[in-house]
Amino acid sequence: MGVEFEREDYLFLNELGISPENLGCYGGGVWRANGPTVTSVNPSDNKPIASVREASLEDYEDSMRACAEARRMWMLTPAPKRGEIVRQIGDGLRDKLPLLGKLVSLEMGKILAEGIGEVQEFIDMCDYAVGLSRQLSGSIIPSERPNHAMMEVWNPLGIVGVITAFNFPCAVLGWNACIALVCGNCVVWKGAPTTPLVTLATTKVIAEVLERNKLPGGIFTCVCGGAEIGSAIAYDTRIPLVSFTGSTKVGLLVQSIVHARHGKTLLELSGNNAIIVMDDAVLPLAVRAVLFAAVGTAGQRCTTCRRLIVHEKVYDDMLAGLLKAYKQVKTGNAVDETTLCGPLHSKHSKACFEEGIKKIKAQGGKILTGGSVIDRDGNFVEPTVVEISHDAEIVREELFGPVLYVFKIKSLEEAIELNNSVPQGLSSSIFTRNPETIFTWIGPTGSDCGIVNVNIPTNGAEIGGAFGGEKATGGGREAGSDSWKQYMHRATCTINYGNDLPLAQGINFGG
Amino acid sequence: MGVEFEREDYLFLNELGISPENLGCYGGGVWRANGPTVTSVNPSDNKPIASVREASLEDYEDSMRACAEARRMWMLTPAPKRGEIVRQIGDGLRDKLPLLGKLVSLEMGKILAEGIGEVQEFIDMCDYAVGLSRQLSGSIIPSERPNHAMMEVWNPLGIVGVITAFNFPCAVLGWNACIALVCGNCVVWKGAPTTPLVTLATTKVIAEVLERNKLPGGIFTCVCGGAEIGSAIAYDTRIPLVSFTGSTKVGLLVQSIVHARHGKTLLELSGNNAIIVMDDAVLPLAVRAVLFAAVGTAGQRCTTCRRLIVHEKVYDDMLAGLLKAYKQVKTGNAVDETTLCGPLHSKHSKACFEEGIKKIKAQGGKILTGGSVIDRDGNFVEPTVVEISHDAEIVREELFGPVLYVFKIKSLEEAIELNNSVPQGLSSSIFTRNPETIFTWIGPTGSDCGIVNVNIPTNGAEIGGAFGGEKATGGGREAGSDSWKQYMHRATCTINYGNDLPLAQGINFGG
Amino acid sequence: MGVEFEREDYLFLNELGISPENLGCYGGGVWRANGPTVTSVNPSDNKPIASVREASLEDYEDSMRACAEARRMWMLTPAPKRGEIVRQIGDGLRDKLPLLGKLVSLEMGKILAEGIGEVQEFIDMCDYAVGLSRQLSGSIIPSERPNHAMMEVWNPLGIVGVITAFNFPCAVLGWNACIALVCGNCVVWKGAPTTPLVTLATTKVIAEVLERNKLPGGIFTCVCGGAEIGSAIAYDTRIPLVSFTGSTKVGLLVQSIVHARHGKTLLELSGNNAIIVMDDAVLPLAVRAVLFAAVGTAGQRCTTCRRLIVHEKVYDDMLAGLLKAYKQVKTGNAVDETTLCGPLHSKHSKACFEEGIKKIKAQGGKILTGGSVIDRDGNFVEPTVVEISHDAEIVREELFGPVLYVFKIKSLEEAIELNNSVPQGLSSSIFTRNPETIFTWIGPTGSDCGIVNVNIPTNGAEIGGAFGGEKATGGGREAGSDSWKQYMHRATCTINYGNDLPLAQGINFGG
Amino acid sequence: MGVEFEREDYLFLNELGISPENLGCYGGGVWRANGPTVTSVNPSDNKPIASVREASLEDYEDSMRACAEARRMWMLTPAPKRGEIVRQIGDGLRDKLPLLGKLVSLEMGKILAEGIGEVQEFIDMCDYAVGLSRQLSGSIIPSERPNHAMMEVWNPLGIVGVITAFNFPCAVLGWNACIALVCGNCVVWKGAPTTPLVTLATTKVIAEVLERNKLPGGIFTCVCGGAEIGSAIAYDTRIPLVSFTGSTKVGLLVQSIVHARHGKTLLELSGNNAIIVMDDAVLPLAVRAVLFAAVGTAGQRCTTCRRLIVHEKVYDDMLAGLLKAYKQVKTGNAVDETTLCGPLHSKHSKACFEEGIKKIKAQGGKILTGGSVIDRDGNFVEPTVVEISHDAEIVREELFGPVLYVFKIKSLEEAIELNNSVPQGLSSSIFTRNPETIFTWIGPTGSDCGIVNVNIPTNGAEIGGAFGGEKATGGGREAGSDSWKQYMHRATCTINYGNDLPLAQGINFGG
């Protein structure tokens, strides 16, 4: 395989190591693939970009064997040395930033600024993980027994499986792989079946670093594939931790499979995120934030704002401002720099949008703007704002597109109750200038989400904090804070270096 | 209800608030019970101690309503004030230490020193939690955006369900309740159906403190009952976290129920713990440790040593020493101060022991000492040592009694492989004087357990560290370190206090 | 010595172990004293309460020898066991709370509520330190070299000298001793020469605990005395850390002596604390806070508010409210429950007040209220409010009494500049409801103090945070957060447990 | 200025921006210099390399004004953005690694491997600091008062002065500047007067990054100069923290000046480091370690091993092995790759060596090997081993050259006592295989140093831990762990966001 592209606007793919036809499995340092062939399609025109041969189960098994072999060597490599490898991966991505960002935009359908921002986030994660490689610190805890040292020690798990979704085809791997690698784990990655080119281009950067440093390729494995490969990962007892990003439904299934074999999961599942606009909010700021949160990535972020909760005193003004802003949104080809709203990722997504709009209407929703698919090539739909009762069943679901439900409330208490009333618990935001409101919102009786913002949108998290959500969102945490602990095995160690055997709690056992 | 005991040796129960007949549900500050009546039996003679009327589902529901009502008030009570309440609970237990310890011994069957040690552990937890109440600290994380404050905030979950097992009828509640309470949660406790008196006596201490401080009784709820009540807790959407101690089988069931409703679990399940004795071990120390670890609590601790892995060079000496020590073990009534090995907890336990011995023999095991039940009142069995192939199926199971399997190994590598070869991953220990062996053992290629000891037994953890295990043991961590985080809800908060809306990763969205 | 008091209102002192004549040195578990005799005087009437014989230098030396002997045993006592001793000290103080609080009020002159609050703070510190005794944790840091373990270990210093001031004769010992003791240090305490009875009563509680636990008395030493004893502590090479509370002038002297012998100091020196009232402040809250901060303890807290910085828009209203509040302040005998402002501590303090008022007038200050001493027994002065230029020299000094300077400002920037313009950097506060103002105030360009409050007074710190200040205040931190680290010796340990000798930074040295 | 070098072996200096004549002050983004001209001399031949015009006091003042102006902007730059600048500095150094390492070797006199290792350490610090820039985290501490948020906030100090010594002309700046910069401080650096070329070449890398990012040059200032400039820094009230590396004598002087103006110091002063070899040590490992520790950098590291304490049972063998190893040490030109021991840094150093040898002999020392200066160009001396009484006065001093004192001991206790018997407390090491010995050594009764090693030399610290020492070594800590806190200002903030004013410790003040 490996001829070059002829279409001029795809020529840049050559520089990312992508050809019109590609092998979709990197295992044990070798590119291979014996599974079915899939075609990557440009959501802006629904025309093929390139084809990828996916991994067969044999490819998977061969790759995992190499991975399992590399495990011991990598676990015993000092963490700062692992950090140096991740640093080089970051530099490799930095070299490819504009091109890889463009590929993300091309294949996923998000706008160029967001495609580049996504790769930048991976780079940021690399930089962060390098520092972390000298800070994966255990503790030495005072023992109640003389001549005893009590320690909390953190060791690698060995292998981490990472299953990512189409909406962040690059950054979510970065969140997981950077931390997993410095923690001493080999990584096995299955990207989304519809974004294989980003998967391959990203893997090539990592592979190049491993090869340059003469490290076993088994340290990083990439297996393009669908449910069959995902299932193989879930059932694989060699993989103590499976990090899964996707729907709540599939996530819970993966979790039950992994738990049954006594493995762990790190879940990043559905969101259903609200922004509250209080009566003391700075409305222009709120309008801009809601626009970015609801329309950005064409509503396909897990942190996309899907519900807008507005205080009655500013309801009309807020809506007027918002609808005006919606009117100015330019929809178009994702890689076109002037586009603000690209296409949905797939025909399937577009069909779901249409289905959702039908349900909305059936459940009494009133379309304030948008509500239709756009009649042109590509999966374009209109950014949509809907007034609907908060009791409507559809409000509890995650409709993965640019649809925003609007509600009117009378008090902070009512707003918080509404915010917390859905099964999901990922992100949430309030616009206010009142310290009491702010601290109530982030306090015990405030938002029940994992991300709780003030005067910024629900989306656009920084990597220094922990990313993830509660309830149906799955409870996992990625990126910063102590998220790394999930990628390691904690041991409480007590070392008796003396000559006696005193017992805890002062127990005397026949002594 | 509520006449006093007549048997002189049970008179002390009066001082614990226990009567011959008791109500088994404390909810909303009221004692009640409308469920079936169970009899608490003394495992040393299988005669009844007292009866307890368990909670009906209506009792449960009434109690939970009061609990849910108390939740808001308790969450908003400043943590140090909650700590003061836990301090008073500790003082209440301190007052009752010898009596409550004796009741633990009487009803559970562990020897007196262990019964008192268990209550002492609860007291230690109270003292620890008081300090913790001023240290449940969140973080202020540097934001990459000007005029933004990023914080990691920890809030209470609201209500924590605690389901405990018969073998630690008091301390495990302490591990959970002390932390859960200072973290701002109401606690709902279901103790084991066979240790209701310990449940009640412990609850009375806590209830007294709540009442003295004029706090809602709903802050602490106790519901005596069996599987029906356990199931009600598992399914109750008001309970975001269920902490369960028990078998792997039931634990996984509870977990799947709780996860399906998007709740969290903290699991402390089966152990199958090994002690490795290397050729440079101090044998007398090792003998004493193995004896305590295998025979203590009649082998019914989750941290009981069930497997002894001995280097071939010291195998004969170690076994000789151990068998000699076993001969000196005095079996007898649990509350008799000279007893070293009390009865098993129940007739059922005794039957399991007999069944286990049969399997052992069928699978080629050779009984080196013990192996029989003791023909007297009470559930007494002989402390047993067995030589058996490590391939035998029974070795992978947790036989909850004083049965120790012995294996011979040639190297550290082989010993660690054997240690890690069972499904469970709770506790493990090595005896050695070699630093390289020690650090290998606690390092990436060492024990895969949550507790990794050196020159001490597998059991007898201190509260300052995190207690819990990996793999089939469930992954939960109780007591010290950052275990408290499991009892709280983590929110990553970003507050924009400026007038602009810069986006993370430097993204420019139509701005 | 040791007859009982006859004056009825001093009878309670008997229960604290205080007699009309007392020995002022507790060393090696023995009460002794061969130095000069001083008389403790009641500042509310300037009449003697009781006399105390101070320690001679020989007493000091004998005590220190016992202390040095106890050191090794105490350092090697496991921290949680040391915590148990501190817990018992807390319980001892709890038993004496009302009486000891009353003695603080009687001898120091602060009002009863503050006297009791001071003892409560010591008790809180004990509770906190008990938890801390299991959390004095070191770290295990990833090493860049294979087979190397890097650790940060914290060990006791051995002996900590604590020199306290008259204004907090009890609590400051508590801040230091609770932490120093759980950290494994023996403590040598010199209280203020004018509050020896509080020193003795407090020491008796601690001594009783040591004796009950059969511990060496050398663990806690108390030496009543003046500059000679203070100087002995400063020069004593057996004391690696001297914690000093007092004036900047004396503090710097102590520091230079201790540094010259390569010891460490922890300094809590002068404050000159401001409250800023912005134009959006809730004035009644601000008035109440300023009153407490400026008049509480008759202006003799190190955190007393001495400067009030008011936005011009609310200047008149704020001042009107404040002056009205000042009018209602009841001055009187400290132990009288209706008193809000007790006497100054000593005749010397009163003279300084008079001297200060003279300077104020000479430097152009305008007395808005107060300004005079009160003509009655005891060291009473009027709570005083002064309008003065911020350029006046006296504004830069700490006048230790209830004198408040008021300034008018136009902007936050001007307010912060004024706040930061004095040499001292202890406490500061702002009243506002604006998040931007709040975060600016606590951020890089805000207050330069160690304590930076919002909508609360400058005084009244909680023990969970670190207490102390910057610049001329000395830089020390006591009580919570990681203050304990100052009482320990940090060692960065690297253990090579392998068989090779790799060098850091990959250096090859002739290998 | 700025012609190029003609000597072929100095041509590489051109690539570092060094010319035969150079300006020695970089301030406000401008190179300037109006002070005296100094000549940098090659210690391997005592011939000039290049000349540098030092800063005048006017240059200093102009530079500091620019620095003070840049301060506010830099403090308000988000920490992760500051981290990005430090990352680029790291990349800049990476580009120059071999050349700058060679210059360090050339100008300081350490061997090439050490010169490159020193620059690598700076690079490691940059990588570490990048991660740290998202982890300079404050805390949110539970408040005892409702509606109050207590926080510990860390803010920049503003400006940090760094004064470094000749022996680590590059890395010590790295330890300080990387941390100081990400913490938000501008840095003012004075390198050693005898290593100005390293100072300039390092500054040029940093300046290039600032310029490329269009940042104010005032963020990093370099002032070549001697005592006059050092003194200006010490007295400068704009510099809240002075980090000083050098002798104890000068360090204490700097400290007293800075303290008098209420500033802070971070001191890294003299070491007098011992290696203990116990009777169970692996001698070949110990020999190799002692050789590196005593002869590396020609004995001019602050962590150089100056005292060897050997158990009597292995004394003869250890000494025999060591003397054999000393014989094989090749002394020669520092940049020659086969050299193991380069010259002393200066003629002055050589004279001190000669003076020291005289004193050693006068105090009864017996020269086992070495003891003479080498008669050739350059400041070469023989690596020297001396048997001497531990009572000899000279043993308590830091003789800055390759002189090792050897002592014989009988027990661990004696060894530790000897280790701790000198005024300095920087580094220490033991060779043993006994866990009890190891934990005693790193425990409360073990080494009193800041660096406490096992089976590795006294020198060669990793950056992940805190570097620094106790007692006369000054107590400062640089590089890893929480060293960053010294570069920031800690504020304990309590925010009342409610409407009441409850007081801590439950005090009721007229409310």
PDB file of N, CA and C in Angstrom, chain B residues 10 20 22 37-43 46-52 103 106-108 193-198 345:
ATOM      1  N   TYR B  10     -24.434 -12.384  80.982  1.00  0.00           N
ATOM      2  CA  TYR B  10     -24.945 -11.479  79.959  1.00  0.00           C
ATOM      3  C   TYR B  10     -25.413 -10.150  80.547  1.00  0.00           C
ATOM      4  N   PRO B  20     -33.106  -8.628  76.309  1.00  0.00           N
ATOM      5  CA  PRO B  20     -33.403  -9.940  75.732  1.00  0.00           C
ATOM      6  C   PRO B  20     -34.189  -9.839  74.431  1.00  0.00           C
ATOM      7  N   ASN B  22     -35.221  -6.933  71.327  1.00  0.00           N
ATOM      8  CA  ASN B  22     -34.783  -5.617  70.867  1.00  0.00           C
ATOM      9  C   ASN B  22     -35.433  -5.219  69.550  1.00  0.00           C
ATOM     10  N   THR B  37     -38.523 -11.568  63.355  1.00  0.00           N
ATOM     11  CA  THR B  37     -37.657 -11.593  64.528  1.00  0.00           C
ATOM     12  C   THR B  37     -36.556 -12.635  64.337  1.00  0.00           C
ATOM     13  N   VAL B  38     -35.328 -12.249  64.609  1.00  0.00           N
ATOM     14  CA  VAL B  38     -34.202 -13.194  64.521  1.00  0.00           C
ATOM     15  C   VAL B  38     -33.566 -13.327  65.899  1.00  0.00           C
ATOM     16  N   THR B  39     -32.922 -14.461  66.080  1.00  0.00           N
ATOM     17  CA  THR B  39     -32.270 -14.711  67.360  1.00  0.00           C
ATOM     18  C   THR B  39     -30.765 -14.672  67.171  1.00  0.00           C
ATOM     19  N   SER B  40     -30.121 -13.900  68.009  1.00  0.00           N
ATOM     20  CA  SER B  40     -28.665 -13.868  67.971  1.00  0.00           C
ATOM     21  C   SER B  40     -28.135 -15.019  68.797  1.00  0.00           C
ATOM     22  N   VAL B  41     -27.205 -15.756  68.195  1.00  0.00           N
ATOM     23  CA  VAL B  41     -26.735 -16.993  68.805  1.00  0.00           C
ATOM     24  C   VAL B  41     -25.256 -16.874  69.151  1.00  0.00           C
ATOM     25  N   ASN B  42     -24.874 -17.399  70.286  1.00  0.00           N
ATOM     26  CA  ASN B  42     -23.479 -17.411  70.708  1.00  0.00           C
ATOM     27  C   ASN B  42     -22.743 -18.546  70.000  1.00  0.00           C
ATOM     28  N   PRO B  43     -21.798 -18.238  69.129  1.00  0.00           N
ATOM     29  CA  PRO B  43     -21.138 -19.313  68.375  1.00  0.00           C
ATOM     30  C   PRO B  43     -20.302 -20.246  69.240  1.00  0.00           C
ATOM     31  N   ASN B  46     -23.714 -22.088  70.634  1.00  0.00           N
ATOM     32  CA  ASN B  46     -24.906 -22.151  69.786  1.00  0.00           C
ATOM     33  C   ASN B  46     -26.216 -21.984  70.557  1.00  0.00           C
ATOM     34  N   LYS B  47     -26.139 -21.276  71.669  1.00  0.00           N
ATOM     35  CA  LYS B  47     -27.347 -20.959  72.417  1.00  0.00           C
ATOM     36  C   LYS B  47     -27.717 -19.496  72.172  1.00  0.00           C
ATOM     37  N   PRO B  48     -29.001 -19.177  72.262  1.00  0.00           N
ATOM     38  CA  PRO B  48     -29.421 -17.807  71.984  1.00  0.00           C
ATOM     39  C   PRO B  48     -28.908 -16.826  73.034  1.00  0.00           C
ATOM     40  N   ILE B  49     -28.613 -15.613  72.543  1.00  0.00           N
ATOM     41  CA  ILE B  49     -28.243 -14.529  73.464  1.00  0.00           C
ATOM     42  C   ILE B  49     -29.458 -13.624  73.672  1.00  0.00           C
ATOM     43  N   ALA B  50     -30.000 -13.193  72.559  1.00  0.00           N
ATOM     44  CA  ALA B  50     -31.159 -12.299  72.635  1.00  0.00           C
ATOM     45  C   ALA B  50     -31.822 -12.291  71.274  1.00  0.00           C
ATOM     46  N   SER B  51     -33.016 -11.728  71.198  1.00  0.00           N
ATOM     47  CA  SER B  51     -33.705 -11.662  69.915  1.00  0.00           C
ATOM     48  C   SER B  51     -33.815 -10.215  69.444  1.00  0.00           C
ATOM     49  N   VAL B  52     -33.893 -10.059  68.133  1.00  0.00           N
ATOM     50  CA  VAL B  52     -34.001  -8.739  67.532  1.00  0.00           C
ATOM     51  C   VAL B  52     -35.100  -8.768  66.474  1.00  0.00           C
ATOM     52  N   LEU B 103     -18.944  -7.870  73.725  1.00  0.00           N
ATOM     53  CA  LEU B 103     -20.114  -8.264  72.930  1.00  0.00           C
ATOM     54  C   LEU B 103     -19.684  -8.734  71.538  1.00  0.00           C
ATOM     55  N   LEU B 106     -18.453 -12.135  72.025  1.00  0.00           N
ATOM     56  CA  LEU B 106     -19.551 -13.038  72.363  1.00  0.00           C
ATOM     57  C   LEU B 106     -20.384 -13.401  71.141  1.00  0.00           C
ATOM     58  N   GLU B 107     -20.742 -12.404  70.370  1.00  0.00           N
ATOM     59  CA  GLU B 107     -21.694 -12.634  69.281  1.00  0.00           C
ATOM     60  C   GLU B 107     -21.032 -13.093  67.982  1.00  0.00           C
ATOM     61  N   MET B 108     -19.839 -12.544  67.703  1.00  0.00           N
ATOM     62  CA  MET B 108     -19.151 -12.932  66.470  1.00  0.00           C
ATOM     63  C   MET B 108     -18.353 -14.206  66.683  1.00  0.00           C
ATOM     64  N   PRO B 193     -26.913 -10.121  59.406  1.00  0.00           N
ATOM     65  CA  PRO B 193     -28.103 -10.616  60.098  1.00  0.00           C
ATOM     66  C   PRO B 193     -27.761 -11.431  61.351  1.00  0.00           C
ATOM     67  N   THR B 194     -26.550 -11.951  61.416  1.00  0.00           N
ATOM     68  CA  THR B 194     -26.183 -12.800  62.562  1.00  0.00           C
ATOM     69  C   THR B 194     -25.448 -12.047  63.661  1.00  0.00           C
ATOM     70  N   THR B 195     -25.235 -10.762  63.482  1.00  0.00           N
ATOM     71  CA  THR B 195     -24.596  -9.983  64.550  1.00  0.00           C
ATOM     72  C   THR B 195     -25.417  -8.743  64.888  1.00  0.00           C
ATOM     73  N   PRO B 196     -26.713  -8.901  65.073  1.00  0.00           N
ATOM     74  CA  PRO B 196     -27.569  -7.714  65.278  1.00  0.00           C
ATOM     75  C   PRO B 196     -27.290  -7.009  66.601  1.00  0.00           C
ATOM     76  N   LEU B 197     -26.814  -7.734  67.591  1.00  0.00           N
ATOM     77  CA  LEU B 197     -26.607  -7.073  68.892  1.00  0.00           C
ATOM     78  C   LEU B 197     -25.458  -6.075  68.821  1.00  0.00           C
ATOM     79  N   VAL B 198     -24.412  -6.445  68.125  1.00  0.00           N
ATOM     80  CA  VAL B 198     -23.320  -5.488  67.935  1.00  0.00           C
ATOM     81  C   VAL B 198     -23.839  -4.275  67.150  1.00  0.00           C
ATOM     82  N   HIS B 345     -18.071 -18.743  63.133  1.00  0.00           N
ATOM     83  CA  HIS B 345     -19.176 -17.873  63.494  1.00  0.00           C
ATOM     84  C   HIS B 345     -20.520 -18.603  63.535  1.00  0.00           C
TER      85      HIS B 345
END
